[in-house]
Structure formats: C-alpha cells, structure tokens
Short mmCIF file of the C-alpha atoms (twelve columns), coordinates in Angstrom:
data_MODEL
# 
_entry.id   MODEL 
# 
loop_
_atom_site.group_PDB 
_atom_site.id 
_atom_site.type_symbol 
_atom_site.label_atom_id 
_atom_site.label_alt_id 
_atom_site.label_comp_id 
_atom_site.label_asym_id 
_atom_site.label_seq_id 
_atom_site.Cartn_x 
_atom_site.Cartn_y 
_atom_site.Cartn_z 
_atom_site.pdbx_PDB_model_num 
ATOM 1   C CA . MET A 1   62.517  -114.376 -69.314 1 
ATOM 2   C CA . SER A 2   62.010  -111.703 -66.669 1 
ATOM 3   C CA . PRO A 3   58.541  -110.178 -65.977 1 
ATOM 4   C CA . PRO A 4   57.773  -106.689 -67.297 1 
ATOM 5   C CA . GLN A 5   58.276  -103.762 -64.898 1 
ATOM 6   C CA . ASP A 6   55.658  -101.039 -64.248 1 
ATOM 7   C CA . PRO A 7   56.506  -97.543  -65.366 1 
ATOM 8   C CA . PRO A 8   57.411  -95.129  -62.550 1 
ATOM 9   C CA . ALA A 9   54.505  -93.063  -61.093 1 
ATOM 10  C CA . PRO A 10  54.606  -89.322  -61.755 1 
ATOM 11  C CA . ASP A 11  55.236  -86.900  -58.853 1 
ATOM 12  C CA . ILE A 12  51.833  -85.681  -57.569 1 
ATOM 13  C CA . PRO A 13  51.939  -82.650  -55.213 1 
ATOM 14  C CA . ALA A 14  50.352  -83.026  -51.804 1 
ATOM 15  C CA . LEU A 15  46.885  -81.551  -51.397 1 
ATOM 16  C CA . ASP A 16  47.694  -79.753  -48.088 1 
ATOM 17  C CA . ALA A 17  50.817  -78.055  -49.301 1 
ATOM 18  C CA . ALA A 18  50.828  -74.204  -48.979 1 
ATOM 19  C CA . PRO A 19  51.047  -72.049  -52.106 1 
ATOM 20  C CA . ALA A 20  54.219  -70.324  -52.802 1 
ATOM 21  C CA . PRO A 21  54.509  -66.816  -51.244 1 
ATOM 22  C CA . ALA A 22  54.415  -63.738  -53.475 1 
ATOM 23  C CA . PRO A 23  57.520  -61.790  -54.123 1 
ATOM 24  C CA . THR A 24  58.673  -59.665  -51.151 1 
ATOM 25  C CA . SER A 25  59.190  -56.466  -53.154 1 
ATOM 26  C CA . GLU A 26  55.489  -56.188  -54.223 1 
ATOM 27  C CA . ARG A 27  54.066  -56.720  -50.699 1 
ATOM 28  C CA . VAL A 28  56.279  -54.013  -49.000 1 
ATOM 29  C CA . ALA A 29  55.546  -51.353  -51.619 1 
ATOM 30  C CA . HIS A 30  51.771  -51.784  -51.150 1 
ATOM 31  C CA . LEU A 31  51.923  -51.486  -47.369 1 
ATOM 32  C CA . GLU A 32  54.007  -48.336  -47.432 1 
ATOM 33  C CA . PHE A 33  51.497  -46.598  -49.680 1 
ATOM 34  C CA . LYS A 34  48.637  -47.382  -47.326 1 
ATOM 35  C CA . ALA A 35  50.631  -46.274  -44.294 1 
ATOM 36  C CA . VAL A 36  51.489  -42.961  -45.941 1 
ATOM 37  C CA . LEU A 37  47.854  -42.338  -46.810 1 
ATOM 38  C CA . LEU A 38  46.776  -43.137  -43.234 1 
ATOM 39  C CA . LEU A 39  49.385  -40.821  -41.731 1 
ATOM 40  C CA . VAL A 40  48.417  -37.986  -44.053 1 
ATOM 41  C CA . PHE A 41  44.735  -38.452  -43.227 1 
ATOM 42  C CA . MET A 42  45.448  -38.462  -39.467 1 
ATOM 43  C CA . LEU A 43  47.591  -35.362  -39.787 1 
ATOM 44  C CA . LEU A 44  44.875  -33.546  -41.736 1 
ATOM 45  C CA . LEU A 45  42.288  -34.662  -39.170 1 
ATOM 46  C CA . VAL A 46  44.347  -33.384  -36.234 1 
ATOM 47  C CA . VAL A 47  45.118  -30.096  -37.953 1 
ATOM 48  C CA . GLY A 48  41.475  -29.623  -38.964 1 
ATOM 49  C CA . SER A 49  40.268  -30.374  -35.436 1 
ATOM 50  C CA . ALA A 50  42.761  -27.925  -33.982 1 
ATOM 51  C CA . LEU A 51  41.741  -25.226  -36.456 1 
ATOM 52  C CA . PHE A 52  38.059  -25.858  -35.738 1 
ATOM 53  C CA . VAL A 53  38.602  -25.654  -31.993 1 
ATOM 54  C CA . LEU A 54  40.543  -22.413  -32.395 1 
ATOM 55  C CA . TYR A 55  37.827  -21.006  -34.634 1 
ATOM 56  C CA . ALA A 56  35.095  -22.087  -32.226 1 
ATOM 57  C CA . ARG A 57  36.919  -20.432  -29.353 1 
ATOM 58  C CA . GLY A 58  37.283  -17.210  -31.327 1 
ATOM 59  C CA . ALA A 59  41.007  -17.390  -31.873 1 
ATOM 60  C CA . PHE A 60  40.669  -15.857  -35.318 1 
ATOM 61  C CA . ASP A 61  38.125  -13.166  -34.325 1 
ATOM 62  C CA . ALA A 62  39.174  -9.551   -33.992 1 
ATOM 63  C CA . THR A 63  39.241  -8.534   -30.319 1 
ATOM 64  C CA . GLN A 64  39.850  -5.515   -28.155 1 
ATOM 65  C CA . ARG A 65  41.499  -5.509   -24.757 1 
ATOM 66  C CA . LEU A 66  39.651  -4.729   -21.528 1 
ATOM 67  C CA . VAL A 67  41.466  -4.453   -18.195 1 
ATOM 68  C CA . LEU A 68  39.475  -5.158   -15.034 1 
ATOM 69  C CA . MET A 69  40.906  -4.156   -11.636 1 
ATOM 70  C CA . ALA A 70  39.845  -6.238   -8.634  1 
ATOM 71  C CA . ASP A 71  40.938  -6.348   -5.009  1 
ATOM 72  C CA . ASP A 72  41.038  -10.141  -5.122  1 
ATOM 73  C CA . SER A 73  41.211  -12.513  -8.089  1 
ATOM 74  C CA . GLU A 74  40.267  -15.613  -6.144  1 
ATOM 75  C CA . GLY A 75  38.227  -17.946  -8.336  1 
ATOM 76  C CA . VAL A 76  39.238  -16.225  -11.585 1 
ATOM 77  C CA . VAL A 77  41.069  -18.485  -14.062 1 
ATOM 78  C CA . VAL A 78  42.419  -17.985  -17.541 1 
ATOM 79  C CA . GLY A 79  39.795  -18.881  -20.133 1 
ATOM 80  C CA . MET A 80  36.853  -17.739  -17.999 1 
ATOM 81  C CA . ASP A 81  34.050  -16.045  -19.940 1 
ATOM 82  C CA . LEU A 82  32.890  -12.453  -19.558 1 
ATOM 83  C CA . THR A 83  29.098  -12.623  -19.902 1 
ATOM 84  C CA . PHE A 84  26.546  -10.014  -20.855 1 
ATOM 85  C CA . SER A 85  22.885  -10.945  -20.264 1 
ATOM 86  C CA . GLY A 86  24.024  -14.563  -19.981 1 
ATOM 87  C CA . PHE A 87  25.940  -14.651  -23.288 1 
ATOM 88  C CA . PRO A 88  29.763  -14.852  -23.414 1 
ATOM 89  C CA . ILE A 89  31.263  -11.796  -25.152 1 
ATOM 90  C CA . GLY A 90  34.860  -12.061  -23.942 1 
ATOM 91  C CA . ARG A 91  37.457  -14.324  -22.397 1 
ATOM 92  C CA . VAL A 92  40.084  -13.909  -19.693 1 
ATOM 93  C CA . ARG A 93  43.532  -14.129  -21.295 1 
ATOM 94  C CA . ARG A 94  45.833  -13.312  -18.419 1 
ATOM 95  C CA . ILE A 95  45.848  -12.358  -14.741 1 
ATOM 96  C CA . GLU A 96  48.520  -10.024  -13.404 1 
ATOM 97  C CA . LEU A 97  49.395  -8.366   -10.139 1 
ATOM 98  C CA . ALA A 98  49.395  -4.579   -10.402 1 
ATOM 99  C CA . GLU A 99  51.853  -2.267   -8.688  1 
ATOM 100 C CA . ASP A 100 49.267  -1.174   -6.142  1 
ATOM 101 C CA . GLY A 101 48.589  -4.757   -5.068  1 
ATOM 102 C CA . LYS A 102 45.381  -5.209   -7.007  1 
ATOM 103 C CA . ALA A 103 44.693  -7.928   -9.523  1 
ATOM 104 C CA . ARG A 104 44.687  -7.015   -13.215 1 
ATOM 105 C CA . ILE A 105 42.359  -9.219   -15.204 1 
ATOM 106 C CA . LEU A 106 43.052  -8.922   -18.950 1 
ATOM 107 C CA . VAL A 107 39.965  -9.739   -20.998 1 
ATOM 108 C CA . ASP A 108 39.741  -10.028  -24.799 1 
ATOM 109 C CA . VAL A 109 36.327  -8.896   -26.035 1 
ATOM 110 C CA . THR A 110 35.307  -9.813   -29.563 1 
ATOM 111 C CA . SER A 111 34.807  -6.821   -31.816 1 
ATOM 112 C CA . LYS A 112 31.355  -7.969   -32.914 1 
ATOM 113 C CA . ASP A 113 30.164  -7.976   -29.282 1 
ATOM 114 C CA . ALA A 114 32.099  -4.921   -28.103 1 
ATOM 115 C CA . HIS A 115 29.181  -2.601   -28.920 1 
ATOM 116 C CA . TRP A 116 27.364  -3.928   -25.840 1 
ATOM 117 C CA . LEU A 117 29.996  -2.342   -23.593 1 
ATOM 118 C CA . ARG A 118 29.676  1.391    -22.988 1 
ATOM 119 C CA . THR A 119 31.522  3.918    -20.887 1 
ATOM 120 C CA . SER A 120 28.797  3.610    -18.237 1 
ATOM 121 C CA . SER A 121 28.930  -0.203   -18.088 1 
ATOM 122 C CA . VAL A 122 29.385  -1.880   -14.711 1 
ATOM 123 C CA . PHE A 123 31.437  -5.056   -14.191 1 
ATOM 124 C CA . THR A 124 30.905  -7.460   -11.302 1 
ATOM 125 C CA . LEU A 125 32.805  -10.440  -9.939  1 
ATOM 126 C CA . VAL A 126 30.338  -12.737  -8.203  1 
ATOM 127 C CA . ARG A 127 31.289  -15.691  -6.037  1 
ATOM 128 C CA . GLY A 128 28.307  -17.845  -5.146  1 
ATOM 129 C CA . LEU A 129 27.891  -20.433  -2.435  1 
ATOM 130 C CA . VAL A 130 27.240  -23.053  -5.110  1 
ATOM 131 C CA . GLY A 131 29.045  -22.954  -8.453  1 
ATOM 132 C CA . GLY A 132 32.072  -21.081  -9.694  1 
ATOM 133 C CA . THR A 133 32.994  -17.443  -9.996  1 
ATOM 134 C CA . ASN A 134 31.352  -15.349  -12.716 1 
ATOM 135 C CA . ILE A 135 32.387  -12.082  -14.360 1 
ATOM 136 C CA . ARG A 136 29.380  -10.162  -15.635 1 
ATOM 137 C CA . ALA A 137 28.867  -6.896   -17.478 1 
ATOM 138 C CA . TYR A 138 25.826  -4.631   -17.125 1 
ATOM 139 C CA . THR A 139 24.973  -1.738   -19.430 1 
ATOM 140 C CA . GLY A 140 22.074  0.503    -18.502 1 
ATOM 141 C CA . LEU A 141 22.376  3.185    -21.182 1 
ATOM 142 C CA . LEU A 142 23.139  1.818    -24.637 1 
ATOM 143 C CA . ASN A 143 23.224  5.365    -26.047 1 
ATOM 144 C CA . ASP A 144 26.455  6.196    -24.188 1 
ATOM 145 C CA . PRO A 145 29.769  6.210    -26.073 1 
ATOM 146 C CA . PRO A 146 31.308  2.770    -26.694 1 
ATOM 147 C CA . LEU A 147 34.039  1.478    -24.422 1 
ATOM 148 C CA . PRO A 148 37.448  2.186    -25.983 1 
ATOM 149 C CA . ASP A 149 40.142  -0.434   -26.565 1 
ATOM 150 C CA . GLY A 150 42.432  -0.933   -23.558 1 
ATOM 151 C CA . ALA A 151 39.948  0.651    -21.121 1 
ATOM 152 C CA . VAL A 152 40.546  0.054    -17.413 1 
ATOM 153 C CA . ARG A 153 37.511  -0.483   -15.217 1 
ATOM 154 C CA . SER A 154 37.051  -1.449   -11.569 1 
ATOM 155 C CA . VAL A 155 35.175  -4.608   -10.670 1 
ATOM 156 C CA . LEU A 156 32.480  -4.750   -8.016  1 
ATOM 157 C CA . LEU A 157 32.912  -7.806   -5.816  1 
ATOM 158 C CA . GLY A 158 29.932  -9.849   -4.682  1 
ATOM 159 C CA . ASP A 159 30.950  -12.656  -2.385  1 
ATOM 160 C CA . ALA A 160 28.008  -14.513  -0.852  1 
ATOM 161 C CA . ALA A 161 30.298  -16.467  1.480   1 
ATOM 162 C CA . ALA A 162 31.721  -13.214  2.874   1 
ATOM 163 C CA . GLU A 163 28.208  -12.100  3.821   1 
ATOM 164 C CA . ILE A 164 27.564  -15.158  5.982   1 
ATOM 165 C CA . PRO A 165 29.489  -13.869  9.057   1 
ATOM 166 C CA . LYS A 166 27.709  -10.511  8.772   1 
ATOM 167 C CA . THR A 167 24.358  -12.261  8.519   1 
ATOM 168 C CA . ILE A 168 25.133  -14.423  11.552  1 
ATOM 169 C CA . ALA A 169 26.210  -11.347  13.553  1 
ATOM 170 C CA . ALA A 170 23.036  -9.484   12.545  1 
ATOM 171 C CA . ALA A 171 20.895  -12.492  13.478  1 
ATOM 172 C CA . LYS A 172 22.660  -12.699  16.838  1 
ATOM 173 C CA . ASP A 173 21.994  -9.006   17.514  1 
ATOM 174 C CA . LEU A 174 18.363  -9.494   16.527  1 
ATOM 175 C CA . ILE A 175 17.965  -12.431  18.892  1 
ATOM 176 C CA . GLU A 176 19.537  -10.451  21.730  1 
ATOM 177 C CA . ASN A 177 17.197  -7.522   21.061  1 
ATOM 178 C CA . LEU A 178 14.199  -9.847   21.015  1 
ATOM 179 C CA . SER A 179 15.330  -11.413  24.281  1 
ATOM 180 C CA . SER A 180 15.682  -7.994   25.900  1 
ATOM 181 C CA . LEU A 181 12.271  -6.917   24.603  1 
ATOM 182 C CA . THR A 182 10.458  -10.042  25.751  1 
ATOM 183 C CA . GLY A 183 12.185  -10.189  29.138  1 
ATOM 184 C CA . SER A 184 10.431  -9.308   32.378  1 
ATOM 185 C CA . SER A 185 12.030  -5.845   32.390  1 
ATOM 186 C CA . GLY A 186 11.629  -5.277   28.642  1 
ATOM 187 C CA . ALA A 187 9.088   -3.181   26.832  1 
ATOM 188 C CA . VAL A 188 7.071   -6.161   25.616  1 
ATOM 189 C CA . GLY A 189 7.054   -7.723   29.100  1 
ATOM 190 C CA . ALA A 190 5.879   -4.439   30.652  1 
ATOM 191 C CA . SER A 191 3.201   -4.114   27.993  1 
ATOM 192 C CA . LEU A 192 1.968   -7.633   28.703  1 
ATOM 193 C CA . ALA A 193 1.881   -6.874   32.450  1 
ATOM 194 C CA . ASN A 194 -0.109  -3.701   31.824  1 
ATOM 195 C CA . LEU A 195 -2.445  -5.646   29.567  1 
ATOM 196 C CA . GLN A 196 -2.994  -8.211   32.296  1 
ATOM 197 C CA . THR A 197 -3.784  -5.452   34.803  1 
ATOM 198 C CA . LEU A 198 -6.182  -3.885   32.314  1 
ATOM 199 C CA . THR A 199 -7.923  -7.228   31.817  1 
ATOM 200 C CA . GLN A 200 -8.298  -7.673   35.568  1 
ATOM 201 C CA . ARG A 201 -9.858  -4.219   35.884  1 
ATOM 202 C CA . LEU A 202 -12.214 -4.947   33.015  1 
ATOM 203 C CA . ASN A 203 -13.339 -8.116   34.754  1 
ATOM 204 C CA . GLY A 204 -13.750 -6.244   38.073  1 
ATOM 205 C CA . PRO A 205 -16.926 -4.606   39.469  1 
ATOM 206 C CA . GLY A 206 -16.431 -1.270   37.714  1 
ATOM 207 C CA . GLY A 207 -15.571 -2.772   34.330  1 
ATOM 208 C CA . ALA A 208 -14.626 -0.350   31.592  1 
ATOM 209 C CA . LEU A 209 -15.557 2.686    33.756  1 
ATOM 210 C CA . THR A 210 -12.857 1.738    36.239  1 
ATOM 211 C CA . VAL A 211 -10.323 1.580    33.389  1 
ATOM 212 C CA . LEU A 212 -11.407 4.910    31.923  1 
ATOM 213 C CA . LEU A 213 -11.687 6.840    35.218  1 
ATOM 214 C CA . GLY A 214 -8.700  5.279    36.965  1 
ATOM 215 C CA . SER A 215 -10.357 4.018    40.164  1 
ATOM 216 C CA . GLU A 216 -13.475 2.246    41.374  1 
ATOM 217 C CA . ALA A 217 -14.575 5.249    43.500  1 
ATOM 218 C CA . GLU A 218 -14.698 7.525    40.461  1 
ATOM 219 C CA . ALA A 219 -16.678 4.882    38.584  1 
ATOM 220 C CA . LYS A 220 -19.234 4.759    41.441  1 
ATOM 221 C CA . LYS A 221 -19.543 8.566    41.390  1 
ATOM 222 C CA . LEU A 222 -20.228 8.515    37.689  1 
ATOM 223 C CA . ALA A 223 -22.810 5.758    38.094  1 
ATOM 224 C CA . LEU A 224 -24.538 7.752    40.878  1 
ATOM 225 C CA . THR A 225 -24.539 10.856   38.689  1 
ATOM 226 C CA . LEU A 226 -26.126 8.900    35.862  1 
ATOM 227 C CA . ASP A 227 -28.818 7.547    38.198  1 
ATOM 228 C CA . ARG A 228 -29.639 11.070   39.396  1 
ATOM 229 C CA . THR A 229 -29.756 12.301   35.842  1 
ATOM 230 C CA . ASN A 230 -32.170 9.522    34.908  1 
ATOM 231 C CA . SER A 231 -34.401 10.407   37.890  1 
ATOM 232 C CA . LEU A 232 -34.377 14.079   36.897  1 
ATOM 233 C CA . LEU A 233 -35.272 13.205   33.328  1 
ATOM 234 C CA . ALA A 234 -38.149 11.053   34.577  1 
ATOM 235 C CA . LYS A 235 -39.457 13.962   36.671  1 
ATOM 236 C CA . LEU A 236 -39.121 16.296   33.716  1 
ATOM 237 C CA . ASP A 237 -41.070 13.849   31.571  1 
ATOM 238 C CA . GLY A 238 -43.868 13.745   34.180  1 
ATOM 239 C CA . LEU A 239 -43.897 17.530   34.445  1 
ATOM 240 C CA . ALA A 240 -44.051 17.866   30.698  1 
ATOM 241 C CA . ALA A 241 -46.989 15.454   30.588  1 
ATOM 242 C CA . LYS A 242 -48.830 17.467   33.263  1 
ATOM 243 C CA . THR A 243 -48.083 20.708   31.434  1 
ATOM 244 C CA . ASP A 244 -49.483 19.256   28.223  1 
ATOM 245 C CA . THR A 245 -52.632 18.187   30.085  1 
ATOM 246 C CA . GLN A 246 -53.079 21.587   31.783  1 
ATOM 247 C CA . VAL A 247 -52.388 23.578   28.642  1 
ATOM 248 C CA . PHE A 248 -53.696 21.442   25.789  1 
ATOM 249 C CA . GLY A 249 -56.189 19.156   27.608  1 
ATOM 250 C CA . ASP A 250 -59.974 19.332   27.389  1 
ATOM 251 C CA . LYS A 251 -60.119 21.447   30.538  1 
ATOM 252 C CA . GLY A 252 -56.821 23.152   29.953  1 
ATOM 253 C CA . VAL A 253 -55.944 26.765   29.361  1 
ATOM 254 C CA . MET A 254 -55.741 26.627   25.567  1 
ATOM 255 C CA . PRO A 255 -59.414 25.648   24.932  1 
ATOM 256 C CA . GLU A 256 -60.619 28.323   27.390  1 
ATOM 257 C CA . THR A 257 -58.297 30.884   25.808  1 
ATOM 258 C CA . ARG A 258 -59.578 29.951   22.332  1 
ATOM 259 C CA . ALA A 259 -63.230 30.471   23.526  1 
ATOM 260 C CA . THR A 260 -62.301 33.785   25.154  1 
ATOM 261 C CA . ILE A 261 -60.643 34.967   21.948  1 
ATOM 262 C CA . VAL A 262 -63.830 34.084   20.012  1 
ATOM 263 C CA . GLN A 263 -65.875 36.167   22.475  1 
ATOM 264 C CA . LEU A 264 -63.364 38.998   22.224  1 
ATOM 265 C CA . ASN A 265 -63.654 38.981   18.439  1 
ATOM 266 C CA . ALA A 266 -67.453 39.171   18.758  1 
ATOM 267 C CA . MET A 267 -67.215 42.103   21.173  1 
ATOM 268 C CA . LEU A 268 -64.740 43.869   18.939  1 
ATOM 269 C CA . GLY A 269 -67.233 43.443   16.090  1 
ATOM 270 C CA . GLU A 270 -69.927 45.018   18.213  1 
ATOM 271 C CA . ALA A 271 -67.589 47.910   19.112  1 
ATOM 272 C CA . ARG A 272 -66.747 48.368   15.403  1 
ATOM 273 C CA . THR A 273 -70.474 48.511   14.585  1 
ATOM 274 C CA . SER A 274 -71.037 51.068   17.380  1 
ATOM 275 C CA . LEU A 275 -68.193 53.236   16.090  1 
ATOM 276 C CA . LYS A 276 -69.687 53.138   12.606  1 
ATOM 277 C CA . LYS A 277 -72.979 54.336   14.066  1 
ATOM 278 C CA . VAL A 278 -71.127 57.162   15.832  1 
ATOM 279 C CA . ASP A 279 -69.530 58.181   12.553  1 
ATOM 280 C CA . ALA A 280 -72.918 58.202   10.864  1 
ATOM 281 C CA . ILE A 281 -74.456 60.283   13.651  1 
ATOM 282 C CA . LEU A 282 -71.560 62.745   13.530  1 
ATOM 283 C CA . VAL A 283 -72.105 63.114   9.819   1 
ATOM 284 C CA . ASP A 284 -75.791 63.664   10.451  1 
ATOM 285 C CA . ALA A 285 -74.940 66.129   13.250  1 
ATOM 286 C CA . GLN A 286 -72.740 68.136   10.976  1 
ATOM 287 C CA . ALA A 287 -75.350 68.054   8.184   1 
ATOM 288 C CA . ILE A 288 -78.329 68.965   10.318  1 
ATOM 289 C CA . SER A 289 -77.449 71.663   12.760  1 
ATOM 290 C CA . SER A 290 -81.041 72.363   13.745  1 
ATOM 291 C CA . ASN A 291 -81.502 68.961   15.247  1 
ATOM 292 C CA . ALA A 292 -78.394 69.300   17.477  1 
ATOM 293 C CA . LYS A 293 -80.227 68.700   20.727  1 
ATOM 294 C CA . ASP A 294 -81.717 65.372   19.631  1 
ATOM 295 C CA . ALA A 295 -78.393 64.324   18.091  1 
ATOM 296 C CA . THR A 296 -76.587 65.144   21.358  1 
ATOM 297 C CA . ALA A 297 -79.019 62.884   23.275  1 
ATOM 298 C CA . ASP A 298 -78.418 60.087   20.762  1 
ATOM 299 C CA . LEU A 299 -74.661 60.589   21.096  1 
ATOM 300 C CA . GLY A 300 -74.874 60.159   24.859  1 
ATOM 301 C CA . ALA A 301 -76.712 56.826   24.454  1 
ATOM 302 C CA . LEU A 302 -74.241 55.619   21.890  1 
ATOM 303 C CA . ARG A 303 -71.383 56.676   24.087  1 
ATOM 304 C CA . GLY A 304 -72.761 54.560   26.870  1 
ATOM 305 C CA . ASP A 305 -72.959 51.565   24.519  1 
ATOM 306 C CA . VAL A 306 -69.350 52.079   23.390  1 
ATOM 307 C CA . GLU A 307 -68.071 52.356   26.953  1 
ATOM 308 C CA . ALA A 308 -69.940 49.174   27.899  1 
ATOM 309 C CA . SER A 309 -68.367 47.323   24.963  1 
ATOM 310 C CA . LEU A 310 -64.896 48.573   25.904  1 
ATOM 311 C CA . ARG A 311 -65.372 47.460   29.478  1 
ATOM 312 C CA . LYS A 312 -66.318 43.967   28.246  1 
ATOM 313 C CA . VAL A 313 -63.202 43.872   26.116  1 
ATOM 314 C CA . GLU A 314 -61.048 44.946   29.015  1 
ATOM 315 C CA . GLY A 315 -62.616 42.259   31.192  1 
ATOM 316 C CA . LEU A 316 -61.901 39.585   28.573  1 
ATOM 317 C CA . VAL A 317 -58.280 40.729   28.237  1 
ATOM 318 C CA . ASN A 318 -57.845 40.543   32.013  1 
ATOM 319 C CA . GLU A 319 -59.391 37.081   31.982  1 
ATOM 320 C CA . ILE A 320 -56.929 35.954   29.302  1 
ATOM 321 C CA . ASN A 321 -53.985 37.313   31.282  1 
ATOM 322 C CA . ARG A 322 -55.206 35.500   34.337  1 
ATOM 323 C CA . LYS A 323 -55.728 32.138   32.643  1 
ATOM 324 C CA . TRP A 324 -52.605 32.168   30.447  1 
ATOM 325 C CA . PRO A 325 -50.016 29.792   32.071  1 
ATOM 326 C CA . PHE A 326 -46.997 31.976   31.474  1 
ATOM 327 C CA . ALA A 327 -48.559 35.307   32.482  1 
ATOM 328 C CA . ARG A 328 -47.080 37.085   35.446  1 
ATOM 329 C CA . ASN A 329 -49.264 38.215   38.307  1 
ATOM 330 C CA . ALA A 330 -48.757 41.935   38.802  1 
ATOM 331 C CA . GLU A 331 -50.568 41.955   42.184  1 
ATOM 332 C CA . MET A 332 -48.512 41.812   45.349  1 
ATOM 333 C CA . LYS A 333 -50.031 40.056   48.344  1 
ATOM 334 C CA . LEU A 334 -48.922 41.430   51.642  1 
ATOM 335 C CA . PRO A 335 -48.877 39.246   54.723  1 
# 
C-alpha cells in the first residue's frame, strides 16, 4: 500500500512584489487638468504684472505733449523723467532731430501734474560731473496762464564739464596776474620796496619826522624851531611870573593903586562936603542980602578949601597914572 501524499500548497504572493499600476487613462487626465490650471495662473500673473507696471509708469494716465528744443541731446534717453521740485511730472517719449539741426525732445506730461507748468516756466538740461543728465522745470509765477498742449520751449543747458576748461583758463590768467603783481617790477613788489625804504627811514635818526618832511635836514630844522619855541615859551612864563609879582604882589602896583583909590574917595567926600557948604552959603547969601560982606569973606575961605581939595585929587590922579603899569608917559626927555 502506498503512503499518502500531501496536498499541494496554495500559491502565496511574494511580499516584495510591486502593486499593479493604475489605469493609464485616469493618470493622464489628472495631469492635464493641473497643467492647464498652472498655465492659466502663469498667464494671469504675467498679464497682471504687465498691467501693473504700465499703470505704475502712467501708461493709462491722460497726458499732454511738451516739446523741448536743445542744441545737444547728449545724455538724454527715452524714459527719462522731467522733474519739478524733485518730483517726476513727465517722461521723455521720443528724441528727434529738427530741421534746423537742434534736438527735439518730446515729453509726455501727466494731466494731473500739468498745472505746475506755466507759460513763464523755465526748462533746464543739466549735466553734472557725477551722475546722469537731468531735465528740470522751474516755475516762478504760478498765477501765469497754464502751458498749452503741444507747447514748444527752449532748454537752457548747464554742463559742468564744459565749464572746466573755462575755469582752468581763468585760473591760469589769475596766476599770471598774481605773478606779474608780485614780481620785482610789479605793483606789489614796488609797494614792498617803498615799505622797506619807509621802515629804514623810520629807524633812522630823524624817525617819523624824516618820513613826513622828506629829508633829514628838514627834520633838523623843525626840531630846532621847536627848541626855540620852547625857549620862548619859557621866557614868556618867567615874564608872566614877574608881571604877576610886580602887579599883584605885596609891593606891586595893584595894592598901591587900591590904597590911592581909597584916599581919592576920601578926598572926593571932603570935596562933596565943601560943595554942600558952598550951596548952603549961597542960599544964605541970597536970603540975607545985608550980610553980603561977611558972606563974601566966608565964600573966599571956602573957595580956598575947595581948590586945595581939587589939587589933592589932581595929585592923586597923577600918582595913579604914574604907578599904573600900562600907563603911557606923556613927557618927552630930550638928550
């Protein structure tokens, strides 16, 4: 009898076997949808960015045309800003060559900023040593009429580099002038030589007098004149002191004159008293005619007294005239 046989083992799948792939139709349809969405999003992003850039650059703003005429458009490029007080109000759209050989710079100015430009506005094209070229607008009178659309204005050029040769030439001329002035034959050299001569004269014997009078001899004459003047003033001072002593001293003329005047006043009082007596006697003589002989004798005595008083007065007056220092002697002495 044969042994029993084992039943056959069932088929067990391997653990590392890969799963079966999904159907191809489902995977392709899903990827196409995502790709379409991505392309649409990118297209919208690009279009939006372009529209934003155009809006930011004022492509949709209303503008008016401004034509600037310049002799040279060097440094000017399309897209350059036209600034007013540092703010951009316009943009260069095109550069043309005019029939007369000048450059026509076409600028689009936004309508909202066009009110800053007036008929009296000034436009400049400045080229600096450092940095690019700038187009600037200046308006001094904002009450002037606004600048019309399509206006043509000339541009004032300001090129700093073009001024360098002029500055160098001016500096060269200045240096040459300074050299000619400070040379030995120049005005400054002559002035310095004269100043040196003046200093030598100041340090010389005559000093400042020699400089003022021109020579040492004239300075000596002036010094001698001053010495004589000082001597004369000293003599005058001594004479004045003597005169004060003779006139106002204790034994001078003024005390004696004062005493003489006192005596003269006393004598004049006596003469006044005598005259009063004469008047009284005359009254008595007229009143009493019988006593005329006695009155006549009294009148003779009184007359003698009056004459004596007058003689004293005359003597005092002569004495005053003799003692007074400024009186003139009327007598003439013959040899």
